Amino acid sequence: MSEYYPEMEQLIKDVTGASRVFIFDNKTRHGPTNWHSLGAGNQSVRGPILRAHIDQSYDGAEALLKWLLPNEADELLKRRFQIINAWRPIKTIFKDPLGVADATSVAEDDLIPARIIYADHERESWTVKPSPAHRWYYKYAQRPDEVLLIKCYDSVREVARRAPHSAFQNQRHVDDEWRQSIEIRTMVFYDN
């Protein structure tokens, strides 16, 4: 990660114009879609999540900032901040690709808060109620050089503030090898 983190920080700065990018987590996924049912001892085979969700709710994003950067949080909350995930395949993906919903097609009423309890803190994410109004998109045969930036939170209320996302089963590729992907989760800050 010593080379990958700076590469992703720079990519996000270049795309967004942000002044600072703080990486707070990463996830590598390589496993079956039923990995949740394999038991606690099988966390090393995390597969894709087949449930529409957003990693942080609005309240959850601000709480996460306060938990991760407690000495800076009050000042950082006075300016625009975002949570953006940089997601990419490790190998070209056919099985269980990642879909992203058009934020304007997902009503606030479709978002259901979900608490995530850790040993030392709690987080709040959103699950997404299905609706025929939702418009979903994905990139067929996404390659490792095609990085997808997913906005999970934006403190500015006048823009699309979040993008629901989910893996889904492509019936033409159910017997293919497991998907391999990496996701970097970041907090993105602006000077103005």
CSV table of C-alpha atoms in Angstrom, one decimal:
chain,number,residue,atom,x,y,z
A,1,MET,CA,0.0,0.0,0.0
A,2,SER,CA,3.0,2.3,0.3
A,3,GLU,CA,2.8,3.2,-3.4
A,4,TYR,CA,-1.0,2.6,-3.9
A,5,TYR,CA,-2.2,5.1,-1.2
A,6,PRO,CA,-0.3,8.1,-2.7
A,7,GLU,CA,-1.5,7.1,-6.2
A,8,MET,CA,-5.1,7.1,-5.1
A,9,GLU,CA,-4.7,10.3,-3.0
A,10,GLN,CA,-3.4,12.1,-6.1
A,11,LEU,CA,-6.1,10.7,-8.4
A,12,ILE,CA,-8.8,11.9,-6.1
A,13,LYS,CA,-7.2,15.3,-5.7
A,14,ASP,CA,-6.8,15.6,-9.5
A,15,VAL,CA,-10.5,14.6,-10.1
A,16,THR,CA,-12.1,16.7,-7.4
A,17,GLY,CA,-9.7,19.6,-6.8
A,18,ALA,CA,-9.5,18.8,-3.1
A,19,SER,CA,-6.7,20.2,-1.0
A,20,ARG,CA,-6.4,17.1,1.3
A,21,VAL,CA,-7.3,13.4,1.0
A,22,PHE,CA,-7.2,11.3,4.1
A,23,ILE,CA,-7.3,7.5,3.6
A,24,PHE,CA,-9.0,5.8,6.5
A,25,ASP,CA,-9.7,2.3,5.3
A,26,ASN,CA,-9.2,-0.3,2.6
A,27,LYS,CA,-10.9,-3.5,1.7
A,28,THR,CA,-9.8,-6.2,-0.6
A,29,ARG,CA,-12.5,-8.6,-1.8
A,30,HIS,CA,-11.9,-12.0,-3.1
A,31,GLY,CA,-14.4,-14.6,-2.2
A,32,PRO,CA,-17.9,-16.0,-2.7
A,33,THR,CA,-21.0,-13.9,-2.6
A,34,ASN,CA,-22.3,-16.0,0.4
A,35,TRP,CA,-19.2,-15.0,2.6
A,36,HIS,CA,-21.4,-13.6,5.3
A,37,SER,CA,-22.8,-17.0,6.1
A,38,LEU,CA,-19.3,-18.7,6.4
A,39,GLY,CA,-18.8,-17.6,10.0
A,40,ALA,CA,-16.5,-15.2,11.9
A,41,GLY,CA,-13.4,-17.2,11.2
A,42,ASN,CA,-13.7,-16.7,7.5
A,43,GLN,CA,-13.1,-12.9,7.2
A,44,SER,CA,-10.1,-13.4,4.9
A,45,VAL,CA,-12.5,-14.6,2.1
A,46,ARG,CA,-14.7,-11.5,1.9
A,47,GLY,CA,-16.7,-11.5,-1.2
A,48,PRO,CA,-18.8,-8.8,-2.8
A,49,ILE,CA,-21.8,-7.3,-1.0
A,50,LEU,CA,-25.1,-8.1,-2.9
A,51,ARG,CA,-27.1,-5.4,-1.1
A,52,ALA,CA,-27.7,-1.9,-2.2
A,53,HIS,CA,-26.1,0.4,0.4
A,54,ILE,CA,-24.2,3.6,1.2
A,55,ASP,CA,-21.2,3.2,3.5
A,56,GLN,CA,-22.1,6.2,5.7
A,57,SER,CA,-25.3,8.0,6.4
A,58,TYR,CA,-25.2,11.8,6.7
A,59,ASP,CA,-25.0,11.5,10.5
A,60,GLY,CA,-22.6,8.5,10.2
A,61,ALA,CA,-20.2,10.5,8.0
A,62,GLU,CA,-19.9,13.3,10.5
A,63,ALA,CA,-19.6,10.9,13.4
A,64,LEU,CA,-16.8,9.0,11.6
A,65,LEU,CA,-14.9,12.3,11.0
A,66,LYS,CA,-15.1,13.1,14.7
A,67,TRP,CA,-13.9,9.6,15.6
A,68,LEU,CA,-11.1,9.5,13.2
A,69,LEU,CA,-9.8,13.1,13.4
A,70,PRO,CA,-11.0,14.3,16.8
A,71,ASN,CA,-8.5,17.1,17.2
A,72,GLU,CA,-9.4,18.6,13.7
A,73,ALA,CA,-13.1,17.7,13.4
A,74,ASP,CA,-14.6,21.0,14.6
A,75,GLU,CA,-12.6,23.0,12.1
A,76,LEU,CA,-13.0,20.5,9.2
A,77,LEU,CA,-16.8,20.5,9.6
A,78,LYS,CA,-16.8,24.2,8.9
A,79,ARG,CA,-15.8,23.5,5.2
A,80,ARG,CA,-17.0,21.1,2.6
A,81,PHE,CA,-16.0,17.5,3.1
A,82,GLN,CA,-16.8,14.3,1.3
A,83,ILE,CA,-16.3,10.6,1.7
A,84,ILE,CA,-15.2,9.1,-1.6
A,85,ASN,CA,-14.3,5.4,-2.2
A,86,ALA,CA,-11.8,4.6,-5.0
A,87,TRP,CA,-12.8,1.1,-6.2
A,88,ARG,CA,-11.1,-1.0,-8.8
A,89,PRO,CA,-10.8,-4.6,-9.9
A,90,ILE,CA,-7.6,-6.4,-9.4
A,91,LYS,CA,-8.4,-8.5,-12.5
A,92,THR,CA,-10.9,-7.7,-15.2
A,93,ILE,CA,-14.4,-8.3,-13.7
A,94,PHE,CA,-17.2,-10.4,-15.2
A,95,LYS,CA,-18.6,-12.1,-12.1
A,96,ASP,CA,-20.5,-9.9,-9.5
A,97,PRO,CA,-19.7,-6.5,-11.0
A,98,LEU,CA,-20.3,-3.3,-9.0
A,99,GLY,CA,-23.4,-1.3,-9.9
A,100,VAL,CA,-23.9,2.4,-8.9
A,101,ALA,CA,-27.2,4.1,-8.7
A,102,ASP,CA,-27.9,7.6,-10.1
A,103,ALA,CA,-28.2,9.6,-6.9
A,104,THR,CA,-31.0,11.7,-8.4
A,105,SER,CA,-33.1,8.5,-8.9
A,106,VAL,CA,-32.9,7.4,-5.2
A,107,ALA,CA,-35.3,9.3,-2.9
A,108,GLU,CA,-34.2,10.1,0.7
A,109,ASP,CA,-37.2,8.0,1.8
A,110,ASP,CA,-35.6,5.0,0.2
A,111,LEU,CA,-32.6,5.2,2.6
A,112,ILE,CA,-32.8,3.1,5.8
A,113,PRO,CA,-30.3,3.8,8.6
A,114,ALA,CA,-28.3,0.7,9.7
A,115,ARG,CA,-26.1,0.7,12.8
A,116,ILE,CA,-22.7,-1.1,12.6
A,117,ILE,CA,-21.3,-1.9,16.0
A,118,TYR,CA,-17.6,-2.3,16.5
A,119,ALA,CA,-15.7,-3.1,19.7
A,120,ASP,CA,-14.6,0.6,20.2
A,121,HIS,CA,-17.2,2.6,18.3
A,122,GLU,CA,-20.4,2.5,16.2
A,123,ARG,CA,-21.0,3.6,12.6
A,124,GLU,CA,-24.2,4.3,10.7
A,125,SER,CA,-24.6,3.4,7.1
A,126,TRP,CA,-27.7,3.2,4.8
A,127,THR,CA,-29.4,0.2,3.2
A,128,VAL,CA,-31.5,1.1,0.2
A,129,LYS,CA,-35.2,0.1,-0.3
A,130,PRO,CA,-35.7,-1.2,-3.8
A,131,SER,CA,-37.7,1.0,-6.2
A,132,PRO,CA,-38.5,0.9,-9.9
A,133,ALA,CA,-37.5,4.6,-10.0
A,134,HIS,CA,-33.8,3.7,-9.3
A,135,ARG,CA,-31.5,3.9,-12.3
A,136,TRP,CA,-28.5,1.6,-12.0
A,137,TYR,CA,-25.3,1.6,-14.1
A,138,TYR,CA,-22.2,-0.6,-14.3
A,139,LYS,CA,-19.2,-1.1,-16.5
A,140,TYR,CA,-19.1,-4.5,-18.2
A,141,ALA,CA,-15.6,-6.1,-18.1
A,142,GLN,CA,-14.2,-3.4,-15.9
A,143,ARG,CA,-10.4,-3.5,-16.0
A,144,PRO,CA,-7.8,-2.7,-13.3
A,145,ASP,CA,-6.9,0.5,-15.0
A,146,GLU,CA,-10.5,1.7,-14.7
A,147,VAL,CA,-10.9,3.2,-11.2
A,148,LEU,CA,-14.5,4.0,-10.1
A,149,LEU,CA,-14.9,6.9,-7.6
A,150,ILE,CA,-18.0,6.5,-5.5
A,151,LYS,CA,-19.3,9.4,-3.5
A,152,CYS,CA,-20.6,8.1,-0.2
A,153,TYR,CA,-21.1,11.5,1.4
A,154,ASP,CA,-21.0,15.2,0.6
A,155,SER,CA,-21.6,17.9,3.2
A,156,VAL,CA,-22.9,20.3,0.5
A,157,ARG,CA,-26.6,19.9,0.3
A,158,GLU,CA,-27.2,21.4,-3.2
A,159,VAL,CA,-25.4,18.5,-5.0
A,160,ALA,CA,-25.8,14.8,-5.3
A,161,ARG,CA,-24.8,13.8,-1.8
A,162,ARG,CA,-24.5,10.0,-2.0
A,163,ALA,CA,-24.3,7.2,-4.5
A,164,PRO,CA,-25.9,3.9,-3.6
A,165,HIS,CA,-23.9,0.9,-4.8
A,166,SER,CA,-24.0,-2.9,-4.8
A,167,ALA,CA,-22.5,-5.9,-6.5
A,168,PHE,CA,-25.0,-7.9,-8.5
A,169,GLN,CA,-25.0,-11.3,-10.0
A,170,ASN,CA,-24.6,-11.3,-13.8
A,171,GLN,CA,-26.3,-14.5,-14.8
A,172,ARG,CA,-24.0,-15.0,-17.8
A,173,HIS,CA,-21.0,-15.3,-15.5
A,174,VAL,CA,-22.3,-17.1,-12.3
A,175,ASP,CA,-19.7,-19.9,-12.8
A,176,ASP,CA,-16.7,-17.7,-13.4
A,177,GLU,CA,-13.9,-17.3,-10.9
A,178,TRP,CA,-14.5,-15.0,-7.8
A,179,ARG,CA,-14.3,-11.3,-8.4
A,180,GLN,CA,-11.1,-9.6,-7.0
A,181,SER,CA,-11.3,-5.9,-6.1
A,182,ILE,CA,-9.8,-3.3,-3.9
A,183,GLU,CA,-11.5,-0.3,-2.4
A,184,ILE,CA,-9.8,2.6,-0.7
A,185,ARG,CA,-12.1,4.8,1.6
A,186,THR,CA,-11.2,8.4,1.9
A,187,MET,CA,-12.2,11.7,3.5
A,188,VAL,CA,-11.8,14.5,1.1
A,189,PHE,CA,-11.4,18.1,2.2
A,190,TYR,CA,-11.4,21.5,0.5
A,191,ASP,CA,-9.8,24.8,1.4
A,192,ASN,CA,-12.9,26.9,0.4
